[in-house]
Coordinates of C-alpha atoms and ligand atoms in Angstrom, one line a residue:
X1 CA 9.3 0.5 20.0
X2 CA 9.1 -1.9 17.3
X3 CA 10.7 -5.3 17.6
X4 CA 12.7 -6.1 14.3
X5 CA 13.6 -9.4 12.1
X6 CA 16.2 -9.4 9.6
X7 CA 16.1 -11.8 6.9
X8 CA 19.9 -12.5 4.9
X9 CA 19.6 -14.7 2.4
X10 CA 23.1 -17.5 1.8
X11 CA 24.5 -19.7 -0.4
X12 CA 22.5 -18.8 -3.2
X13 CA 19.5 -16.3 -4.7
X14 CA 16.5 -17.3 -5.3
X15 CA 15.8 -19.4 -2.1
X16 CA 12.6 -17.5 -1.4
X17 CA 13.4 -15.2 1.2
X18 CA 10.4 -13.2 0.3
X19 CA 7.9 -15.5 0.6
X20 CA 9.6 -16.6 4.0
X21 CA 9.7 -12.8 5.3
X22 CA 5.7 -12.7 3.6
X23 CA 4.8 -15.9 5.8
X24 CA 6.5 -14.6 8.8
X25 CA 4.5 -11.6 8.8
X26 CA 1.1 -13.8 8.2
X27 CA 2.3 -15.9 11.3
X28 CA 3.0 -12.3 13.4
X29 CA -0.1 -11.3 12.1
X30 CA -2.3 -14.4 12.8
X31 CA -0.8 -14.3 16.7
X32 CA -2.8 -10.8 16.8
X33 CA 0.8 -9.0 16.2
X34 CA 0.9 -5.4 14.2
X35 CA 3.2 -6.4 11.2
X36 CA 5.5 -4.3 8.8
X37 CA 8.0 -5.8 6.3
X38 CA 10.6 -3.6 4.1
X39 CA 12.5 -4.8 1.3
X40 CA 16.2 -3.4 1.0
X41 CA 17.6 -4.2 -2.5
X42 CA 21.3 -3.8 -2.9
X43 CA 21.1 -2.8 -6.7
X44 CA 22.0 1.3 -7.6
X45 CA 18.8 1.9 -9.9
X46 CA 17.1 4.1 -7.7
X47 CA 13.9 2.1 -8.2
X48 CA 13.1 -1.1 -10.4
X49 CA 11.1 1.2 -12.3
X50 CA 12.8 1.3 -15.2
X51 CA 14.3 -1.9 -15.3
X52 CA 13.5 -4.7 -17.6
X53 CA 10.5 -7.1 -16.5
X54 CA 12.9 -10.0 -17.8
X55 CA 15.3 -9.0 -15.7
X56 CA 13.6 -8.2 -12.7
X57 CA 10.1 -9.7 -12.8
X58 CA 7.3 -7.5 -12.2
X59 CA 7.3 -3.9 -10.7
X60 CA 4.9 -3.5 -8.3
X61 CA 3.1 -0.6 -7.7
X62 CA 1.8 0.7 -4.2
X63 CA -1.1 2.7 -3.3
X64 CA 1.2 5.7 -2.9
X65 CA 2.1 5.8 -6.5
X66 CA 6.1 4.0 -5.8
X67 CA 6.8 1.3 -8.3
X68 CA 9.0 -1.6 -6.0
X69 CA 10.4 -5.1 -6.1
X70 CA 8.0 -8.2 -6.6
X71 CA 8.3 -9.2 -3.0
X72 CA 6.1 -6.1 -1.9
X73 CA 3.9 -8.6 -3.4
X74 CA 3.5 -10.9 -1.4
X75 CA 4.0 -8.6 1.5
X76 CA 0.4 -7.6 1.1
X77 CA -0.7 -10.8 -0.4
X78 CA 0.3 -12.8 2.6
X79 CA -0.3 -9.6 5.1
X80 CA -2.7 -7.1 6.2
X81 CA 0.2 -4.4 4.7
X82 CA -0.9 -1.3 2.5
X83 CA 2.8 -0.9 1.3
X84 CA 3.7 2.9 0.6
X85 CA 7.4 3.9 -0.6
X86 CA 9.1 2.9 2.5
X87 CA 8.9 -0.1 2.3
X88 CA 11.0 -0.6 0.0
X89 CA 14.9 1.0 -0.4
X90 CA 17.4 0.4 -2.8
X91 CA 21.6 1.1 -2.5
X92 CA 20.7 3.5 -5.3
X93 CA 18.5 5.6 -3.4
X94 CA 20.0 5.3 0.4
X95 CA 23.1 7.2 -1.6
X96 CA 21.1 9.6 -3.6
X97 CA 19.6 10.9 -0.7
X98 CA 22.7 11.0 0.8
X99 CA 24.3 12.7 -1.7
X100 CA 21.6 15.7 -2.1
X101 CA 22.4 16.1 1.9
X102 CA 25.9 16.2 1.0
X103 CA 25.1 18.7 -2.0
X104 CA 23.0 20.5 0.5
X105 CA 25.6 20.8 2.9
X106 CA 24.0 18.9 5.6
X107 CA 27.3 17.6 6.7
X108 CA 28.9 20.8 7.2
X109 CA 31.8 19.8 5.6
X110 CA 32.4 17.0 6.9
X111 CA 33.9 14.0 4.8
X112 CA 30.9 12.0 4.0
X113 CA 32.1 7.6 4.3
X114 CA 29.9 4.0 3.8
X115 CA 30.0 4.4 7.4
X116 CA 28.6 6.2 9.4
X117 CA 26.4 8.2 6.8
X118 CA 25.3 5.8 4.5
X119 CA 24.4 3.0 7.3
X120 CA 22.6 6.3 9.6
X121 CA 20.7 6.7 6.3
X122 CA 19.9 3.0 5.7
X123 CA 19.3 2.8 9.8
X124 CA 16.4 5.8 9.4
X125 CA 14.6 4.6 7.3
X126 CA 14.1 1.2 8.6
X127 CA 13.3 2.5 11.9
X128 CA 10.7 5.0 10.3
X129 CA 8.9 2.1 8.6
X130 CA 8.8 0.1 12.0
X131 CA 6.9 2.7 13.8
X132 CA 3.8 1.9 14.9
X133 CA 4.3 -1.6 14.2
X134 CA 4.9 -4.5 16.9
X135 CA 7.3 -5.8 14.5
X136 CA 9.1 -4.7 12.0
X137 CA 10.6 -7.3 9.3
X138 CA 13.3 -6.3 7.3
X139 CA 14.7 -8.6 4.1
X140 CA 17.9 -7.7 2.8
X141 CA 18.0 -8.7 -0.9
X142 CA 21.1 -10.1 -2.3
X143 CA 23.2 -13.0 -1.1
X144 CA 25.5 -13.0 2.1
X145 CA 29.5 -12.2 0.4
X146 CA 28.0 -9.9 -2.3
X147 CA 29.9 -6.5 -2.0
X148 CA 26.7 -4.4 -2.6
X149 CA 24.4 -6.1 -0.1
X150 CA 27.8 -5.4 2.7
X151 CA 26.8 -1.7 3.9
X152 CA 22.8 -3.2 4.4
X153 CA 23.8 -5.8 6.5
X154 CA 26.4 -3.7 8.3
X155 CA 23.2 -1.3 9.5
X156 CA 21.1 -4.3 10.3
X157 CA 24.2 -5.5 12.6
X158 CA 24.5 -2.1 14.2
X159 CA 20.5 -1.8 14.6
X160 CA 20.9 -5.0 17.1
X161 CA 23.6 -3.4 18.6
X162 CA 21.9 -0.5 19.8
X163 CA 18.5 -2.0 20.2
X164 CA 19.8 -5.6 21.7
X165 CA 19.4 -8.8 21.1
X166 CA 16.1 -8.7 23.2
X167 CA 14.8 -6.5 20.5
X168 CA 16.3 -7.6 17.3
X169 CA 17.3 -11.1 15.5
X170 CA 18.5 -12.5 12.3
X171 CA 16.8 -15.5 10.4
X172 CA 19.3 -16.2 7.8
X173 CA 18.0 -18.8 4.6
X174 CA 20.3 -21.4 3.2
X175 CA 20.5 -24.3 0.9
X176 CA 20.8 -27.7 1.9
X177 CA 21.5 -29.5 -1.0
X178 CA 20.8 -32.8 -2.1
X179 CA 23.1 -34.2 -4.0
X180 CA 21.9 -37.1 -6.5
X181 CA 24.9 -39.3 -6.9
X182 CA 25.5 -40.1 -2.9
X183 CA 22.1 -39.6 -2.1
X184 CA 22.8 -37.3 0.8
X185 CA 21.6 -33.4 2.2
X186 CA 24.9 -31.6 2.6
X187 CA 25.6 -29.3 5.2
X188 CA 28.9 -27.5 4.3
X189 CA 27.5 -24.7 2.0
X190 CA 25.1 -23.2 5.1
X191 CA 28.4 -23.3 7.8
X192 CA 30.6 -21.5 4.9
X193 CA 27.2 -18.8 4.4
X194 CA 26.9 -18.4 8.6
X195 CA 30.4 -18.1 8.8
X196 CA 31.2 -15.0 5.9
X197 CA 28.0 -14.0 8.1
X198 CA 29.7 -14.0 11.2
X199 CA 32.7 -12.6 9.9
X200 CA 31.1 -9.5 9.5
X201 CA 29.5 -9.3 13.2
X202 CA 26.1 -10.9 12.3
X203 CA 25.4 -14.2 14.4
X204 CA 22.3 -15.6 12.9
X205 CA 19.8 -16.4 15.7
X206 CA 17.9 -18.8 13.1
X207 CA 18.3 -20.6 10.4
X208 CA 15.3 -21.6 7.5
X209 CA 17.4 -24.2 5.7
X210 CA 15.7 -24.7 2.1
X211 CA 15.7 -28.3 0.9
X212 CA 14.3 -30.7 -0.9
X213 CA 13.5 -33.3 2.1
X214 CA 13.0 -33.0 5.5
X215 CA 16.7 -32.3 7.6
X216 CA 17.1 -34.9 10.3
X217 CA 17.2 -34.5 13.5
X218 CA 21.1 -35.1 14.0
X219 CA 21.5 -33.3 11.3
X220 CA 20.1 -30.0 12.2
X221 CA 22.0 -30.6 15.8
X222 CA 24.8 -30.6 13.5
X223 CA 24.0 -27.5 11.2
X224 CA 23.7 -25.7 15.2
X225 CA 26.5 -26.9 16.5
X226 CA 28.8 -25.6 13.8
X227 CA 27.0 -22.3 13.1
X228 CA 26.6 -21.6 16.6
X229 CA 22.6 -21.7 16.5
X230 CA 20.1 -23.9 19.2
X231 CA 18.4 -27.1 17.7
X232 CA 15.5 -25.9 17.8
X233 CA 16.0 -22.9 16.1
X234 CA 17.5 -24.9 12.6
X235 CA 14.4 -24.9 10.8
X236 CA 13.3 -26.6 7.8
X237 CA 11.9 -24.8 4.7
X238 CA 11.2 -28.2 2.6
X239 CA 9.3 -27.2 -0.5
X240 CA 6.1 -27.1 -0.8
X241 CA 3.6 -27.4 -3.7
X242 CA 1.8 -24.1 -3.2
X243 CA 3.2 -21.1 -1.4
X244 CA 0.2 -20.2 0.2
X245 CA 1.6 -23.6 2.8
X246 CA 4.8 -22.2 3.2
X247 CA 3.5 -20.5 6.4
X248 CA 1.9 -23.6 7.9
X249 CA 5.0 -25.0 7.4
X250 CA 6.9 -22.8 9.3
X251 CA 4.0 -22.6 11.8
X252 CA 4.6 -26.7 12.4
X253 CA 8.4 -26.5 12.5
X254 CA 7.8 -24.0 15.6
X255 CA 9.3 -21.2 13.9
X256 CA 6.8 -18.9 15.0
X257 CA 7.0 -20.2 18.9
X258 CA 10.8 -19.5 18.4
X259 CA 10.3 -15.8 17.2
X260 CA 8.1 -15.1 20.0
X261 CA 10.4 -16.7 22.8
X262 CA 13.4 -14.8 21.3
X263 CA 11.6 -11.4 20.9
X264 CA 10.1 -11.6 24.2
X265 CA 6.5 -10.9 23.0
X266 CA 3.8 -12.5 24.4
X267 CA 2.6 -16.1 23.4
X268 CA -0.8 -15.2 22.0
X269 CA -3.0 -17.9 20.4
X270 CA -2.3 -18.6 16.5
X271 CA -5.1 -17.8 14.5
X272 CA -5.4 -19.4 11.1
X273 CA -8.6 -21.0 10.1
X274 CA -9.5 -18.7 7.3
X275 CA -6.3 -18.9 5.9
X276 CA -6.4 -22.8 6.2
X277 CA -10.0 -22.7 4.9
X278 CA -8.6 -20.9 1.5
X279 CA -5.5 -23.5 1.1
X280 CA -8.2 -26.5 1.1
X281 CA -9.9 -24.9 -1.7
X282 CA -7.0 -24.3 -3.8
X283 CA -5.8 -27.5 -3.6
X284 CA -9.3 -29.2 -4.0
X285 CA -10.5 -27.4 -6.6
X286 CA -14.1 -28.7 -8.4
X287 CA -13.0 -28.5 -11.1
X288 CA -10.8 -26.0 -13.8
X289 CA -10.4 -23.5 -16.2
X290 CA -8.1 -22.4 -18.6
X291 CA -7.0 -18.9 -18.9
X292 CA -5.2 -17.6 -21.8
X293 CA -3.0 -14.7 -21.3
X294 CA -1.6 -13.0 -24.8
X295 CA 2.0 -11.0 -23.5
X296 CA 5.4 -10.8 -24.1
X297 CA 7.4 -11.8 -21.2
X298 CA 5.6 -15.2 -20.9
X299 CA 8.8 -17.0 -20.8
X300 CA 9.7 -15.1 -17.7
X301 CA 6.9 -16.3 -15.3
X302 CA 8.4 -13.3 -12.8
X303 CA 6.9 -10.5 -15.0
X304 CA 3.3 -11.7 -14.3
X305 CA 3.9 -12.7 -10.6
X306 CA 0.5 -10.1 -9.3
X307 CA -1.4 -11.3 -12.4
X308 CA -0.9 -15.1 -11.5
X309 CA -1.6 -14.8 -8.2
X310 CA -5.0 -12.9 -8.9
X311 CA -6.2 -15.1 -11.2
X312 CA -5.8 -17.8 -8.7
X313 CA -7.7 -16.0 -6.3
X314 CA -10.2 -16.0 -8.4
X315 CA -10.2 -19.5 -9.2
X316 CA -10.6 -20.2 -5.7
X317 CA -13.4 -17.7 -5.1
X318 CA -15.2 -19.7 -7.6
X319 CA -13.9 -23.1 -6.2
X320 CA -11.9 -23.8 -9.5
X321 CA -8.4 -24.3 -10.4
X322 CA -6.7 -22.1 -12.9
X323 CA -5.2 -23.4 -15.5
X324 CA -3.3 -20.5 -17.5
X325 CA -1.7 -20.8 -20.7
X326 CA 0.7 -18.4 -21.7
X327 CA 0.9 -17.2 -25.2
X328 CA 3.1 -15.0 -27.0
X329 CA 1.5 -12.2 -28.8
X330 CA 4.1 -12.7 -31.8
X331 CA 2.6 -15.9 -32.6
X332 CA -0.8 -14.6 -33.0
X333 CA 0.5 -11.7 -35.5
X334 CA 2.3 -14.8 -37.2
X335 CA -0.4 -17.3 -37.0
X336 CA -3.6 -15.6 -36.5
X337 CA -5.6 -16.2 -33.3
X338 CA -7.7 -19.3 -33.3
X339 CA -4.1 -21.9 -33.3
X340 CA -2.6 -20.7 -30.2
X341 CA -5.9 -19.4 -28.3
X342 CA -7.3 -23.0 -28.5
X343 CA -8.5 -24.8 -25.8
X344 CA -8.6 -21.8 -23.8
X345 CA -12.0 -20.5 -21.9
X346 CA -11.1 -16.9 -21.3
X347 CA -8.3 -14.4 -22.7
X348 CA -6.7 -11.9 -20.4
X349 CA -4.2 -9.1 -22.3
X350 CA -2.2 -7.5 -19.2
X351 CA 0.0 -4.6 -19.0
X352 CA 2.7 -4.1 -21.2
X353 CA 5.3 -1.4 -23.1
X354 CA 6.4 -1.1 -26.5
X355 CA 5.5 -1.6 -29.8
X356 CA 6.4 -6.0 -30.3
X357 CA 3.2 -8.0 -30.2
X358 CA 1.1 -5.0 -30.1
X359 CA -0.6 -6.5 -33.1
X360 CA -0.8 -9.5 -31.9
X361 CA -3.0 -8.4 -29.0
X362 CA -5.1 -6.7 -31.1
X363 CA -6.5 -9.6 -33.3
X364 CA -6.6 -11.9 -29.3
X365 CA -9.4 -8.9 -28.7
X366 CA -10.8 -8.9 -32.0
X367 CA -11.2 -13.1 -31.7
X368 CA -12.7 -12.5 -27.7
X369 CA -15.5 -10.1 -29.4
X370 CA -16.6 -11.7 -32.2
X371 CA -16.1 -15.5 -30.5
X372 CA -18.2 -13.9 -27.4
X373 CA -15.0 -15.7 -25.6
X374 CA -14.9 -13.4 -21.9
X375 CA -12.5 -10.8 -22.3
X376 CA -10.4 -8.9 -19.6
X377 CA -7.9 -6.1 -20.8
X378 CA -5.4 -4.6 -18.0
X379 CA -4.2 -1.1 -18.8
X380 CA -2.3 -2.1 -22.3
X381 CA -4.7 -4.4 -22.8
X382 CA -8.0 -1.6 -22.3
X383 CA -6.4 0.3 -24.8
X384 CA -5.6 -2.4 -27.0
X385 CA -9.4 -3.8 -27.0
X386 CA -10.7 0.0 -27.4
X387 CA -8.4 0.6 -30.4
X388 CA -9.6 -2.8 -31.8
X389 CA -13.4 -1.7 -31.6
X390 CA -12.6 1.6 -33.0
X391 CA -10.7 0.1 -36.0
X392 CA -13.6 -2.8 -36.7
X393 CA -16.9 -1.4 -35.3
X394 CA -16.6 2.0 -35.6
X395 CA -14.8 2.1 -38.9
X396 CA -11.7 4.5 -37.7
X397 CA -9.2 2.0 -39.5
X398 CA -6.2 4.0 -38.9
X399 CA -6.9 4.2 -35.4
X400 CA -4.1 3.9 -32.5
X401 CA -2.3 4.7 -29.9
X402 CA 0.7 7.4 -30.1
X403 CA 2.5 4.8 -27.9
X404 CA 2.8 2.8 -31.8
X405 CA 2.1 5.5 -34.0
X406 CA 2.9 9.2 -33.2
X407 CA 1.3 10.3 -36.3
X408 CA -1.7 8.3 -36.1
X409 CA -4.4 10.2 -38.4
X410 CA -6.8 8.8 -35.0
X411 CA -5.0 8.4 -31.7
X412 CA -8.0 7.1 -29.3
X413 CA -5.0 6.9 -26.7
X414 CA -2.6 9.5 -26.4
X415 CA 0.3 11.2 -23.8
X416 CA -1.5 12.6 -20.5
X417 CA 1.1 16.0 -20.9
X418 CA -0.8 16.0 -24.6
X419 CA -3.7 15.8 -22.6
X420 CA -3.5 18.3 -20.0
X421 CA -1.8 20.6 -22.2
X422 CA 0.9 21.4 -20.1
X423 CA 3.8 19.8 -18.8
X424 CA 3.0 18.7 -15.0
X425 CA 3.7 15.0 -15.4
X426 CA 6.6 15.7 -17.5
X427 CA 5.3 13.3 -19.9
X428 CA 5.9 10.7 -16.7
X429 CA 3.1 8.4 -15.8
X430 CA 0.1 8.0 -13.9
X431 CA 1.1 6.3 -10.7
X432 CA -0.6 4.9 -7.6
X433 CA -4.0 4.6 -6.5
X434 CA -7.1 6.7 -8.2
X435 CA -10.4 7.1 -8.0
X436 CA -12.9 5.7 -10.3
X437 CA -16.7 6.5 -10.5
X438 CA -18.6 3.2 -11.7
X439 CA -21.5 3.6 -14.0
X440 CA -25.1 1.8 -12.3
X441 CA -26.0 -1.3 -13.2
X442 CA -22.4 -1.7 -15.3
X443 CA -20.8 -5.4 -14.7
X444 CA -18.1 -3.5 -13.1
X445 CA -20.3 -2.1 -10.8
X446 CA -22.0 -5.6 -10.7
X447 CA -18.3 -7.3 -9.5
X448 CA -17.5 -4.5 -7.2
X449 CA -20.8 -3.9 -5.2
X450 CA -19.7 -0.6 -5.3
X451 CA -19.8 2.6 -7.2
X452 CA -17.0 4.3 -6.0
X453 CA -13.2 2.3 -6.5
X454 CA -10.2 2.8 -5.9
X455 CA -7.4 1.3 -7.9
X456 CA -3.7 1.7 -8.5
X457 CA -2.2 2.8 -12.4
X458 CA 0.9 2.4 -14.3
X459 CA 0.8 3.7 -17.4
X460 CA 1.5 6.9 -19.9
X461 CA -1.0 7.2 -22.6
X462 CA -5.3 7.6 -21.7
X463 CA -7.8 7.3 -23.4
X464 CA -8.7 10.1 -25.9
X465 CA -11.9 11.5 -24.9
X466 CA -12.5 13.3 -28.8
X467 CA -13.3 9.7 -29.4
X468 CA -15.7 9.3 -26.5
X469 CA -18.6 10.0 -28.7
X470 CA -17.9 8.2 -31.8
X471 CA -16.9 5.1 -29.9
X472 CA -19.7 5.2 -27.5
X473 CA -21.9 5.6 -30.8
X474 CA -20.5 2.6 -32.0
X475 CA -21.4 0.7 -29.0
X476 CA -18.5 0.8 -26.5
X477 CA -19.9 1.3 -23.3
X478 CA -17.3 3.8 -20.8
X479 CA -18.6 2.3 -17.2
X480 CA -15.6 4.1 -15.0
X481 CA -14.4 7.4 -14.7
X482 CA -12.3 9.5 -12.9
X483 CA -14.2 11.3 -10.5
X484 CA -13.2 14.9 -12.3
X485 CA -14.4 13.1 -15.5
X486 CA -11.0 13.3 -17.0
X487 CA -10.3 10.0 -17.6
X488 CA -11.7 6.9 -18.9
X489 CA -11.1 4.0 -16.6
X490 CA -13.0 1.0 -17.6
X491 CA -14.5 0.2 -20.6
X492 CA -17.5 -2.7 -21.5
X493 CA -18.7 -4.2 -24.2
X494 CA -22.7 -4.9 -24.6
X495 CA -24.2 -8.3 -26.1
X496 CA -20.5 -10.4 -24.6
X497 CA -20.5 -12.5 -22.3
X498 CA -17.7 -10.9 -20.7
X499 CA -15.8 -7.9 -22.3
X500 CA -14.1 -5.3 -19.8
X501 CA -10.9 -3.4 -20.0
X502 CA -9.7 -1.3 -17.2
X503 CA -7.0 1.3 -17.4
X504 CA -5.7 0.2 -14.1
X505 CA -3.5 -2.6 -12.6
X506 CA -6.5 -4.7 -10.4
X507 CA -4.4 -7.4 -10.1
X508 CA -2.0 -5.6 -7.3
X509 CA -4.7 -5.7 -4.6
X510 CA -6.1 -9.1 -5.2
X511 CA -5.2 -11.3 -2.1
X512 CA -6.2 -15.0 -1.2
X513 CA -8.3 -13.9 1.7
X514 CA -10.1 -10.8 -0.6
X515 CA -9.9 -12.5 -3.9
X516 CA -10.3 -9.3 -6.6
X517 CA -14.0 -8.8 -7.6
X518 CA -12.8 -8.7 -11.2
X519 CA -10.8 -11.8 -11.8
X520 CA -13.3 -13.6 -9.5
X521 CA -16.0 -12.8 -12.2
X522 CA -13.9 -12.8 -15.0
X523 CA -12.6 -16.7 -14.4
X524 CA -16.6 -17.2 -13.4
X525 CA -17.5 -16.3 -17.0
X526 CA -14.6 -18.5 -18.5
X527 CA -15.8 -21.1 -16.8
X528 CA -19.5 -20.5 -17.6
X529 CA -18.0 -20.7 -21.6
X530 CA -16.4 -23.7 -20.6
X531 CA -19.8 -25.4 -19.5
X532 CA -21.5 -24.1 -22.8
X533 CA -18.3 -26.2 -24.7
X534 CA -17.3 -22.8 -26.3
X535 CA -13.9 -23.6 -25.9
X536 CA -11.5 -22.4 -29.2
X537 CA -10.9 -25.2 -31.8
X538 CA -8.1 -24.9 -33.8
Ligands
LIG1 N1 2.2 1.2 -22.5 C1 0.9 1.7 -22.1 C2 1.0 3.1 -21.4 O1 2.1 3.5 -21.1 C3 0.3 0.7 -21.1 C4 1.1 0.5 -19.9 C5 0.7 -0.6 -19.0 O2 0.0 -1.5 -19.6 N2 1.1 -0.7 -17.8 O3 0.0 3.7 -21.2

């Protein structure tokens, strides 16, 4: 049986709690321990699938085609963890699958309450994503005293309950502030967040207190005296520059030690070199490159969180620091391209929905081709670069995607139900992990080492294959396909330095340890137009 973690979050959102339950798992991991970690958000949305990326960052997308919170993230980034749909629950679908039982008549009748049905429901499914695992880490999103976060927490309490204490603990995060004008950390707000805590049956076994300097000794005998926790299990979470440290942090307050002693496991010898080696080189870069990414959520950081991370990756696997720059599409459809690309080595169009900035994306690919600046497109962004070409180079002016214009006279992209004919994906998209066959001697297959790949989509529209011809005529160059030849996957320009567009998301399985072959050679060809002085002048 698995061991499990809880992670409550107090006081306030935003504290981190995933990159703590993300480093907790590296730590588990690096003591030779079998790791899983689930996310259980308390919103109704049945998945953040739908919801705005301003509102709720990024969606990511697992192998198993489910889109989940951000945190899943880091899960894998900081983890060995191939996350599927369980590991990650919303309120919104504990009661829907609740309620088609109920429909079903699974309850013969009976009247169906929070508790027990919902918590049994909320209890299953973190006990099916801890099998097989040594531990099992569960964060509950939300903040402690949030009404929708209550019948979560009420399951974790009753998991403990009938597992024991042996078996199961809670880590609960908190804020000690700092407040300016008295120079002090205060205490109070973490005893009033243990103590709504403990009014609801959960006595946190450890506390990560978030702060801006270390907590003192007394202090954090303090902090356990009044919330009922040992010393030595107050732990500081003071922030850190990069969050790849955050687990060596927690490593040198002991926390790890702690979990181990408390769960009973055995003391095995930390293993971390590897992981150490990587957090040298990002913080000792040689030297840097600037990165350019054209969007339309660059003011919310959250949307790109995958992106970010990948391109630093990449820096490192080339021994550089990333510099990125983010710039809004609608400025370039405003300005034109060469004021707000300049100074910038490479330009990276990601993923995006809608019609705003569309145009403005365009003319960044337009500017990457004819500047020879590298050039990576991620799903919008492949299609956005191929619709470019087929609009300059291959004289299809009208040319687009139905996405922007349903009546386009040349739609190179259009619906997959258009596609297929029929109605199987009900006009839905194409989710989760595919195959892709790399063409020989392609600088895809050049990054990859491989000719067979295996990367995870989010998208609607694909790439119109009447177009195949005319476009490949012109000089576009299709270097991945589906392994049924249905689809067009990546797409390469000739005579660039660097010009490739992929109809997938790469930058969800990039990790610091297995940097993504394509960001890695995508930042080494910025950097290699860097060294020629190539940069953009405005
Ligand atoms: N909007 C495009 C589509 O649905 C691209 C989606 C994306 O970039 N993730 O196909």
């Amino acid at each position: 049986m698995a061991k499990y973690i809880f992670i409550t979050g107090g006081v306030v959102s935003s504290l981190g709690k995933g990159i703590a339950a993300a480093s907790i798992g590296r730590l588990l991991e690096s003591r030779g321990f079998k790791v899983s970690i689930q996310k259980l958000d308390p919103y109704i949305n049945v998945d953040p699938g739908t919801m705005s990326p301003f509102q709720h960052g990024e969606v990511f997308v697992t192998d198993d085609g489910a889109e989940t919170d951000l945190d899943l993230g880091h899960y894998e980034r900081f983890t060995s963890q191939i996350s599927g749909r369980g590991n990650n629950y919303t309120a919104g679908r504990i009661y829907l699958q609740v309620i088609e039982k109920e429909r079903r008549g699974d309850y013969l009748g009976g009247t169906v309450q929070v508790i027990p049905h919902i918590t049994n429901e909320i209890k299953d499914a973190v006990k099916a994503q801890g099998r097989g695992a040594d531990v099992a880490i569960v964060e509950i999103g939300g903040t402690v005293g949030d009404i929708e976060s209550l019948p979560f927490l009420e399951a974790a309490r009753q998991l403990q309950l009938e597992v024991g204490r042996a078996n199961a603990v809670f880590i609960h995060l908190t804020l000690i502030p700092f407040i300016r004008a008295s120079h002090e950390l205060k205490t109070k707000p973490t005893q009033h967040s243990v103590k709504e805590l403990r009014s609801i049956g959960i006595q946190p076994d450890i506390l990560l207190c978030r702060t801006e300097y270390p907590v003192p000794r007394d202090m954090k005998a303090k902090i356990g005296l009044f919330c009922n926790v040992s010393e030595e299990a107050v732990i500081t979470a003071k922030d850190v520059e990069h969050i790849y440290e955050v687990p060596l942090y927690f490593a040198q307050e002991g926390l790890d030690y702690i979990l181990l002693k408390y769960l009973g496991l055995p003391l095995h010898e930390r293993r971390m070199e590897k992981w150490e080696e990587f957090l040298e080189k990002l913080k000792h870069p040689e030297d840097m490159v600037t990165i350019g990414i054209v969007g339309k959520y660059t003011q919310y950081e959250d949307s790109y969180k995958s992106l970010r991370e990948a391109l630093i990756h990449g820096g490192v696997a080339n021994r550089l620091g990333v510099r990125i720059k983010w710039i809004e599409a609608e400025d370039i459809d405003r300005e034109g391209p060469a004021g707000p690309l300049a100074g910038v080595h490479g330009i990276l169009v990601p993923g995006g929905f809608g019609e705003r900035g569309v145009e403005g994306k365009i003319k960044a690919a337009a500017f990457a081709r004819q500047q020879k600046i590298p050039y990576f497109g991620i799903c919008l962004g492949m299609q956005l670069a191929s619709i470019e070409f087929a609009r300059s180079v291959a004289k299809l002016e009208t040319a687009n995607s139905t996405e922007f214009d349903p009546q386009s006279p040349h739609p190179v992209f259009y619906k997959l139900r258009d596609l297929l004919g029929d109605d199987t994906y009900g006009g839905n998209m194409r989710l989760g992990r595919c195959a892709c066959v790399l063409t020989e001697g392609s600088r895809a297959h050049a990054a990859y080492g491989d000719l067979q790949i295996g990367e995870r989509h989010r998208h609607r529209y694909e790439f119109n294959k009447a177009y195949l011809e005319p476009l490949k005529a012109a000089g576009l160059e299709v270097t991945g396909i589906s392994p049924d030849g249905k689809f067009v996957e990546i797409v390469e320009l000739k005579d660039h330095p660097w010009f490739l567009g992929c109809q997938f998301h790469p930058e969800f399985k990039s990790r610091p340890l297995n940097p993504h072959p394509l960001f890695r050679d995508f930042v080494k060809a910025s950097y290699a137009n860097k060294a020629k002085g190539e940069t953009v002048r405005a």
